Short mmCIF file of C-alpha atoms in Angstrom, two decimals:
data_model
loop_
_atom_site.label_atom_id
_atom_site.label_comp_id
_atom_site.label_asym_id
_atom_site.label_seq_id
_atom_site.Cartn_x
_atom_site.Cartn_y
_atom_site.Cartn_z
CA MET A 779 -0.78 91.26 12.60
CA ARG A 780 -5.16 91.14 12.85
CA THR A 781 -5.95 87.54 11.47
CA SER A 782 -9.65 88.51 9.29
CA PRO A 783 -12.51 86.68 10.61
CA HIS A 784 -12.80 85.20 7.39
CA PHE A 785 -9.50 83.36 7.57
CA ILE A 786 -10.41 81.77 10.72
CA ALA A 787 -13.52 80.72 9.73
CA ARG A 788 -12.28 79.63 7.34
CA ALA A 789 -9.11 77.35 9.12
CA ARG A 790 -11.94 76.21 11.67
CA ILE A 791 -14.10 74.54 8.51
CA SER A 792 -10.58 73.09 7.05
CA THR A 793 -10.32 71.49 9.62
CA LEU A 794 -13.71 70.01 10.58
CA LEU A 795 -13.58 69.07 6.59
CA GLY A 796 -9.66 67.26 8.05
CA LEU A 797 -11.88 65.87 11.57
CA GLY A 798 -14.77 64.56 9.46
CA VAL A 799 -12.67 62.33 6.87
CA ILE A 800 -10.44 60.90 10.47
CA CYS A 801 -13.16 60.08 11.60
CA LEU A 802 -14.44 58.27 8.28
CA LEU A 803 -11.59 56.51 7.61
CA ALA A 804 -11.39 55.16 10.85
CA ALA A 805 -15.22 53.89 10.61
CA GLY A 806 -14.26 51.66 7.87
CA ALA A 807 -11.50 51.49 9.40
CA VAL A 808 -13.67 50.20 12.24
CA SER A 809 -15.84 48.74 10.03
CA ALA A 810 -13.85 46.43 7.37
CA ILE A 811 -11.62 45.22 10.99
CA ALA A 812 -14.85 43.63 12.34
CA VAL A 813 -15.78 42.01 8.87
CA ILE A 814 -12.23 40.14 9.04
CA ALA A 815 -12.86 38.94 12.40
CA ALA A 816 -16.14 37.82 11.28
CA ILE A 817 -14.13 36.08 8.61
CA THR A 818 -11.31 34.47 10.44
CA ALA A 819 -13.90 33.56 13.06
CA GLU A 820 -16.29 32.32 10.61
CA ALA A 821 -13.65 30.63 9.00
CA ALA A 822 -11.82 29.16 11.91
CA GLU A 823 -14.96 27.81 13.67
CA ALA A 824 -15.47 25.81 10.58
CA ALA A 825 -12.00 23.95 9.93
CA PRO A 826 -12.03 22.69 12.93
CA LEU A 827 -15.69 21.16 12.74
CA SER A 828 -14.57 19.84 9.67
CA GLN A 829 -11.60 18.26 11.37
CA LYS A 830 -13.60 17.20 13.22
CA GLU A 831 -16.46 14.88 11.79
CA LYS A 832 -13.58 13.31 10.34
CA LYS A 833 -11.68 12.59 13.81
CA GLU A 834 -14.49 11.83 15.99
CA LYS A 835 -15.65 8.99 13.01
CA PRO A 836 -16.96 6.61 15.61
CA ILE A 837 -14.84 3.26 15.69
CA MET A 838 -16.72 0.31 16.75
CA SER A 839 -15.40 -2.81 18.44
CA MET A 840 -15.22 -5.85 17.22
CA THR A 841 -14.77 -9.69 19.16
CA ILE A 842 -12.12 -11.87 16.93
CA THR A 843 -10.69 -15.34 18.18
CA SER A 844 -8.78 -18.27 17.72
CA SER A 845 -10.29 -21.76 18.60
CA SER A 846 -6.31 -22.48 18.92
CA PHE A 847 -4.62 -19.58 21.35
CA ALA A 848 -6.78 -17.51 24.00
CA HIS A 849 -5.92 -13.69 24.02
CA GLN A 850 -2.09 -13.46 24.79
CA GLY A 851 -2.38 -17.71 25.40
CA LEU A 852 0.24 -19.72 23.26
CA ILE A 853 0.07 -20.09 19.75
CA PRO A 854 0.78 -24.07 19.58
CA ALA A 855 3.63 -25.46 17.44
CA ARG A 856 1.26 -26.04 13.95
CA HIS A 857 0.89 -22.81 13.15
CA THR A 858 4.44 -21.63 13.70
CA CYS A 859 8.09 -21.98 11.37
CA GLN A 860 8.91 -25.45 14.11
CA GLY A 861 5.24 -27.55 12.55
CA HIS A 862 3.14 -27.01 9.88
CA ASP A 863 3.09 -23.30 9.45
CA THR A 864 -0.31 -23.31 8.85
CA SER A 865 -2.87 -20.44 9.93
CA PRO A 866 -5.15 -20.73 13.10
CA GLU A 867 -8.85 -21.00 12.69
CA LEU A 868 -10.80 -16.83 13.21
CA LEU A 869 -13.89 -16.43 14.17
CA TRP A 870 -14.97 -13.16 14.74
CA THR A 871 -19.05 -11.60 15.83
CA GLU A 872 -20.15 -7.17 16.36
CA VAL A 873 -19.12 -6.36 12.87
CA PRO A 874 -20.60 -3.29 12.50
CA LYS A 875 -23.54 -1.80 10.68
CA GLY A 876 -22.62 0.00 7.51
CA THR A 877 -19.67 -2.29 6.72
CA LYS A 878 -18.54 -2.94 3.49
CA SER A 879 -15.27 -5.28 4.32
CA LEU A 880 -12.85 -5.94 6.46
CA VAL A 881 -9.15 -6.28 6.33
CA LEU A 882 -6.71 -8.81 8.29
CA ILE A 883 -3.21 -7.60 9.25
CA MET A 884 -1.18 -10.33 10.88
CA ASP A 885 2.12 -8.68 11.79
CA ASP A 886 5.14 -9.24 15.16
CA PRO A 887 5.93 -5.73 16.98
CA ASP A 888 9.11 -7.53 18.77
CA ALA A 889 11.44 -8.26 15.40
CA PRO A 890 14.24 -8.57 15.79
CA ASP A 891 14.15 -9.29 19.68
CA PRO A 892 11.29 -8.23 22.30
CA ALA A 893 14.55 -7.06 24.10
CA ALA A 894 15.68 -4.51 21.25
CA PRO A 895 12.60 -4.30 19.04
CA GLU A 896 13.81 -2.63 15.07
CA ARG A 897 10.97 -3.65 13.18
CA THR A 898 7.22 -4.94 13.21
CA TRP A 899 7.63 -8.45 10.83
CA VAL A 900 4.31 -8.91 8.94
CA HIS A 901 2.77 -12.15 8.75
CA TRP A 902 -0.05 -11.26 6.96
CA VAL A 903 -2.02 -9.68 4.95
CA LEU A 904 -5.74 -9.43 3.71
CA TYR A 905 -8.10 -6.87 2.42
CA ASN A 906 -11.46 -6.36 1.06
CA ILE A 907 -12.54 -9.34 3.19
CA PRO A 908 -16.92 -9.60 2.68
CA SER A 909 -18.58 -8.20 5.80
CA THR A 910 -20.51 -11.03 5.13
CA ALA A 911 -17.92 -13.56 6.67
CA THR A 912 -17.21 -14.54 10.35
CA GLY A 913 -14.17 -16.13 9.74
CA LEU A 914 -11.56 -17.96 8.95
CA ALA A 915 -10.74 -22.02 8.80
CA GLU A 916 -7.54 -23.67 10.60
CA ALA A 917 -4.72 -23.84 7.22
CA ILE A 918 -6.96 -21.98 4.34
CA PRO A 919 -5.88 -22.08 1.01
CA ALA A 920 -5.99 -19.36 -1.05
CA ALA A 921 -8.72 -20.84 -3.08
CA GLU A 922 -10.91 -20.77 -0.36
CA LEU A 923 -10.69 -17.80 1.22
CA PRO A 924 -14.35 -15.76 1.02
CA SER A 925 -14.96 -14.90 -2.02
CA GLY A 926 -13.74 -11.45 -3.37
CA THR A 927 -10.74 -11.32 -0.79
CA GLN A 928 -7.40 -10.14 -1.92
CA GLU A 929 -4.27 -10.61 -0.50
CA GLY A 930 -1.50 -8.18 0.21
CA LEU A 931 2.17 -9.35 0.98
CA ASN A 932 3.60 -9.95 3.88
CA ASP A 933 7.60 -9.25 4.94
CA TRP A 934 8.56 -12.27 3.08
CA GLU A 935 7.23 -10.92 0.36
CA ARG A 936 4.57 -13.43 -0.86
CA THR A 937 0.99 -13.94 -0.03
CA GLY A 938 -0.63 -16.12 2.39
CA TYR A 939 0.20 -16.92 5.72
CA GLY A 940 3.75 -17.00 7.35
CA GLY A 941 3.45 -18.13 10.45
CA PRO A 942 6.21 -16.91 13.64
CA CYS A 943 10.02 -18.01 13.68
CA PRO A 944 11.03 -15.65 16.45
CA PRO A 945 14.60 -15.75 15.95
CA ILE A 946 15.21 -14.97 19.68
CA GLY A 947 13.27 -14.52 23.06
CA SER A 948 9.03 -14.51 23.33
CA HIS A 949 7.34 -12.16 20.35
CA ARG A 950 3.49 -10.70 20.92
CA TYR A 951 1.74 -11.66 17.25
CA PHE A 952 -1.23 -9.34 16.75
CA HIS A 953 -4.55 -11.05 14.67
CA LYS A 954 -5.52 -6.83 13.69
CA LEU A 955 -8.86 -6.71 11.99
CA TYR A 956 -10.15 -3.45 10.58
CA ALA A 957 -13.88 -2.96 9.66
CA LEU A 958 -14.09 -0.20 6.71
CA ASP A 959 -17.21 1.65 4.90
CA THR A 960 -16.02 0.23 1.45
CA VAL A 961 -14.50 -2.22 -0.67
CA LEU A 962 -11.25 -1.44 -1.86
CA PRO A 963 -9.99 -1.18 -5.24
CA ASP A 964 -7.61 -3.76 -6.10
CA LEU A 965 -4.35 -2.57 -4.68
CA LYS A 966 -2.00 -5.85 -6.46
CA GLN A 967 -0.76 -7.52 -4.12
CA PRO A 968 -0.04 -4.02 -1.95
CA THR A 969 2.29 -4.19 1.61
CA LYS A 970 0.67 -3.41 4.77
CA ALA A 971 2.18 0.04 4.68
CA LYS A 972 0.08 0.96 1.41
CA LEU A 973 -2.86 -1.13 3.13
CA GLU A 974 -3.09 1.57 5.46
CA LYS A 975 -2.77 4.17 3.25
CA ALA A 976 -5.57 2.81 1.25
CA MET A 977 -7.39 2.41 4.53
CA GLU A 978 -7.55 5.99 5.96
CA GLY A 979 -10.16 7.73 6.81
CA HIS A 980 -12.90 4.19 6.23
CA VAL A 981 -12.16 2.39 9.46
CA ILE A 982 -15.38 1.87 11.40
CA GLY A 983 -14.45 -0.87 14.01
CA TYR A 984 -11.48 -2.61 15.29
CA SER A 985 -10.37 -5.94 17.56
CA GLU A 986 -7.18 -7.46 17.86
CA LEU A 987 -6.28 -11.07 18.92
CA ILE A 988 -2.33 -11.31 20.29
CA GLY A 989 -0.89 -14.49 20.75
CA LEU A 990 2.54 -15.64 22.23
CA TYR A 991 5.36 -17.43 21.03
CA LYS A 992 9.26 -18.52 21.35
CA LYS A 993 10.94 -21.27 19.97
CA HIS A 994 11.50 -24.41 21.85
#
Protein backbone atom coordinates (compact mmCIF):
# COMPACT_ATOMS: atom_id res chain seq x y z
CA MET A 1 0.00 0.00 0.00
CA ARG A 2 1.33 3.42 -0.95
CA THR A 3 1.62 6.00 1.84
CA SER A 4 0.32 9.46 0.95
CA PRO A 5 2.72 12.42 1.09
CA HIS A 6 0.34 14.24 3.43
CA PHE A 7 0.46 11.39 5.93
CA ILE A 8 4.27 11.33 5.84
CA ALA A 9 4.41 15.09 6.37
CA ARG A 10 2.03 14.91 9.32
CA ALA A 11 4.07 12.10 10.83
CA ARG A 12 7.27 14.09 10.49
CA ILE A 13 5.68 17.13 12.12
CA SER A 14 4.40 15.01 15.02
CA THR A 15 7.85 13.50 15.46
CA LEU A 16 9.52 16.89 15.46
CA LEU A 17 7.00 18.28 17.93
CA GLY A 18 7.55 15.28 20.20
CA LEU A 19 11.30 15.75 20.05
CA GLY A 20 10.86 19.43 20.76
CA VAL A 21 8.78 18.73 23.86
CA ILE A 22 11.32 16.16 25.09
CA CYS A 23 14.15 18.66 24.58
CA LEU A 24 12.24 21.35 26.45
CA LEU A 25 11.51 18.97 29.33
CA ALA A 26 15.12 17.81 29.38
CA ALA A 27 16.35 21.39 29.36
CA GLY A 28 13.94 22.23 32.18
CA ALA A 29 15.12 19.25 34.18
CA VAL A 30 18.74 20.24 33.69
CA SER A 31 17.93 23.79 34.75
CA ALA A 32 16.01 22.53 37.79
CA ILE A 33 18.86 20.22 38.73
CA ALA A 34 21.31 23.10 38.34
CA VAL A 35 19.19 25.35 40.55
CA ILE A 36 18.77 22.64 43.21
CA ALA A 37 22.50 21.91 43.11
CA ALA A 38 23.29 25.60 43.54
CA ILE A 39 20.90 25.96 46.47
CA THR A 40 22.23 22.80 48.12
CA ALA A 41 25.82 23.92 47.66
CA GLU A 42 25.03 27.33 49.13
CA ALA A 43 23.26 25.79 52.12
CA ALA A 44 26.07 23.29 52.64
CA GLU A 45 28.60 26.09 52.53
CA ALA A 46 26.63 28.33 54.89
CA ALA A 47 25.93 25.67 57.54
CA PRO A 48 29.55 24.60 58.11
CA LEU A 49 30.52 28.27 58.22
CA SER A 50 28.23 28.99 61.18
CA GLN A 51 29.38 25.79 62.88
CA LYS A 52 32.97 26.68 62.14
CA GLU A 53 32.52 30.10 63.69
CA LYS A 54 31.19 28.49 66.86
CA LYS A 55 33.92 25.86 67.00
CA GLU A 56 36.70 28.33 66.31
CA LYS A 57 35.76 30.71 69.09
CA PRO A 58 39.24 31.45 70.43
CA ILE A 59 40.00 30.19 73.92
CA MET A 60 42.84 32.21 75.36
CA SER A 61 45.37 30.93 77.85
CA MET A 62 45.39 32.34 81.36
CA THR A 63 47.61 31.58 84.33
CA ILE A 64 46.42 30.30 87.70
CA THR A 65 48.86 29.67 90.55
CA SER A 66 48.88 29.13 94.30
CA SER A 67 51.25 30.24 97.01
CA SER A 68 50.57 26.92 98.77
CA PHE A 69 51.80 24.50 96.10
CA ALA A 70 53.33 24.42 92.63
CA HIS A 71 51.65 22.99 89.54
CA GLN A 72 51.84 19.19 89.83
CA GLY A 73 53.15 19.67 93.38
CA LEU A 74 51.95 18.32 96.71
CA ILE A 75 49.04 20.07 98.41
CA PRO A 76 49.82 20.88 102.07
CA ALA A 77 47.82 18.91 104.63
CA ARG A 78 46.20 22.09 106.01
CA HIS A 79 44.07 22.26 102.84
CA THR A 80 42.84 18.67 103.25
CA CYS A 81 40.61 16.59 105.50
CA GLN A 82 43.73 15.67 107.48
CA GLY A 83 44.31 19.30 108.36
CA HIS A 84 42.15 22.43 108.63
CA ASP A 85 40.37 21.66 105.34
CA THR A 86 40.76 25.26 104.21
CA SER A 87 40.99 26.48 100.63
CA PRO A 88 44.40 27.46 99.24
CA GLU A 89 45.27 30.93 98.07
CA LEU A 90 44.71 31.16 94.33
CA LEU A 91 46.02 33.89 92.03
CA TRP A 92 45.44 34.43 88.33
CA THR A 93 46.69 36.69 85.57
CA GLU A 94 46.23 37.29 81.83
CA VAL A 95 42.42 37.27 81.93
CA PRO A 96 41.33 37.71 78.28
CA LYS A 97 39.90 40.98 77.02
CA GLY A 98 36.12 40.75 76.86
CA THR A 99 35.80 38.61 79.98
CA LYS A 100 32.59 39.37 81.87
CA SER A 101 32.89 36.76 84.64
CA LEU A 102 35.03 33.88 85.87
CA VAL A 103 34.24 30.33 86.97
CA LEU A 104 36.31 28.17 89.30
CA ILE A 105 35.80 24.41 89.54
CA MET A 106 37.97 22.12 91.64
CA ASP A 107 37.58 18.40 91.03
CA ASP A 108 39.32 15.04 91.34
CA PRO A 109 39.13 12.69 88.32
CA ASP A 110 40.82 9.82 90.20
CA ALA A 111 38.01 8.82 92.58
CA PRO A 112 37.92 6.52 94.32
CA ASP A 113 41.16 4.79 93.26
CA PRO A 114 43.63 6.24 90.72
CA ALA A 115 44.36 2.68 89.57
CA ALA A 116 40.67 2.20 88.70
CA PRO A 117 38.91 5.59 88.62
CA GLU A 118 35.11 5.45 88.54
CA ARG A 119 34.06 9.09 88.73
CA THR A 120 35.15 12.69 89.07
CA TRP A 121 34.58 14.06 92.56
CA VAL A 122 33.72 17.76 92.73
CA HIS A 123 35.29 19.74 95.59
CA TRP A 124 34.46 23.38 94.90
CA VAL A 125 32.22 25.35 92.53
CA LEU A 126 32.20 29.13 92.14
CA TYR A 127 30.72 31.19 89.31
CA ASN A 128 30.10 34.83 88.37
CA ILE A 129 33.41 35.77 89.95
CA PRO A 130 33.92 39.35 88.71
CA SER A 131 36.38 39.72 85.86
CA THR A 132 38.27 42.32 87.89
CA ALA A 133 39.13 39.79 90.61
CA THR A 134 42.74 38.60 90.61
CA GLY A 135 42.47 35.71 93.04
CA LEU A 136 41.09 34.25 96.24
CA ALA A 137 42.65 34.50 99.67
CA GLU A 138 43.56 31.37 101.62
CA ALA A 139 40.73 29.99 103.79
CA ILE A 140 38.35 32.52 102.25
CA PRO A 141 34.86 32.40 103.80
CA ALA A 142 31.75 32.75 101.63
CA ALA A 143 31.07 36.22 103.03
CA GLU A 144 34.44 37.46 101.73
CA LEU A 145 34.23 36.11 98.20
CA PRO A 146 34.56 38.83 95.52
CA SER A 147 31.34 40.81 95.19
CA GLY A 148 28.83 39.07 92.93
CA THR A 149 30.41 35.62 93.22
CA GLN A 150 27.89 32.78 93.51
CA GLU A 151 28.41 29.26 94.81
CA GLY A 152 27.54 25.87 93.41
CA LEU A 153 27.27 22.49 95.06
CA ASN A 154 30.18 20.14 95.56
CA ASP A 155 29.73 16.37 95.72
CA TRP A 156 29.06 16.51 99.45
CA GLU A 157 25.92 18.36 98.33
CA ARG A 158 26.92 21.59 100.03
CA THR A 159 28.43 24.88 98.96
CA GLY A 160 31.95 25.90 99.78
CA TYR A 161 35.35 24.24 99.65
CA GLY A 162 35.86 20.58 100.47
CA GLY A 163 39.51 19.61 100.61
CA PRO A 164 41.27 16.50 99.32
CA CYS A 165 40.43 13.33 101.23
CA PRO A 166 41.40 10.43 98.95
CA PRO A 167 40.46 6.96 100.22
CA ILE A 168 43.41 5.33 98.48
CA GLY A 169 46.45 6.36 96.46
CA SER A 170 47.69 9.73 95.26
CA HIS A 171 44.98 11.78 93.57
CA ARG A 172 45.14 14.77 91.24
CA TYR A 173 43.14 17.86 92.15
CA PHE A 174 42.33 20.17 89.25
CA HIS A 175 41.68 23.84 89.99
CA LYS A 176 40.06 24.97 86.72
CA LEU A 177 39.59 28.63 85.91
CA TYR A 178 37.30 29.68 83.06
CA ALA A 179 36.81 33.14 81.57
CA LEU A 180 33.31 33.76 80.18
CA ASP A 181 32.03 36.40 77.80
CA THR A 182 28.87 36.76 79.89
CA VAL A 183 27.57 36.96 83.43
CA LEU A 184 25.48 33.87 84.10
CA PRO A 185 21.97 34.06 85.55
CA ASP A 186 21.32 32.93 89.11
CA LEU A 187 21.51 29.13 88.78
CA LYS A 188 20.43 28.48 92.40
CA GLN A 189 23.48 26.60 93.71
CA PRO A 190 24.06 24.50 90.61
CA THR A 191 25.94 21.25 90.35
CA LYS A 192 29.07 21.20 88.24
CA ALA A 193 27.12 19.57 85.38
CA LYS A 194 24.42 22.25 85.40
CA LEU A 195 27.00 25.02 85.54
CA GLU A 196 29.00 23.55 82.66
CA LYS A 197 25.81 23.38 80.60
CA ALA A 198 25.14 27.08 81.25
CA MET A 199 28.74 27.91 80.28
CA GLU A 200 28.52 26.30 76.84
CA GLY A 201 29.41 28.71 74.05
CA HIS A 202 30.68 31.37 76.48
CA VAL A 203 34.19 30.21 77.42
CA ILE A 204 36.90 32.50 76.05
CA GLY A 205 39.75 31.64 78.41
CA TYR A 206 40.99 28.69 80.43
CA SER A 207 43.75 27.68 82.81
CA GLU A 208 44.27 24.91 85.33
CA LEU A 209 46.41 24.22 88.37
CA ILE A 210 46.91 20.61 89.43
CA GLY A 211 47.85 19.63 92.95
CA LEU A 212 48.57 16.14 94.29
CA TYR A 213 47.63 14.57 97.59
CA LYS A 214 47.86 11.18 99.29
CA LYS A 215 46.74 10.48 102.82
CA HIS A 216 49.52 9.98 105.36
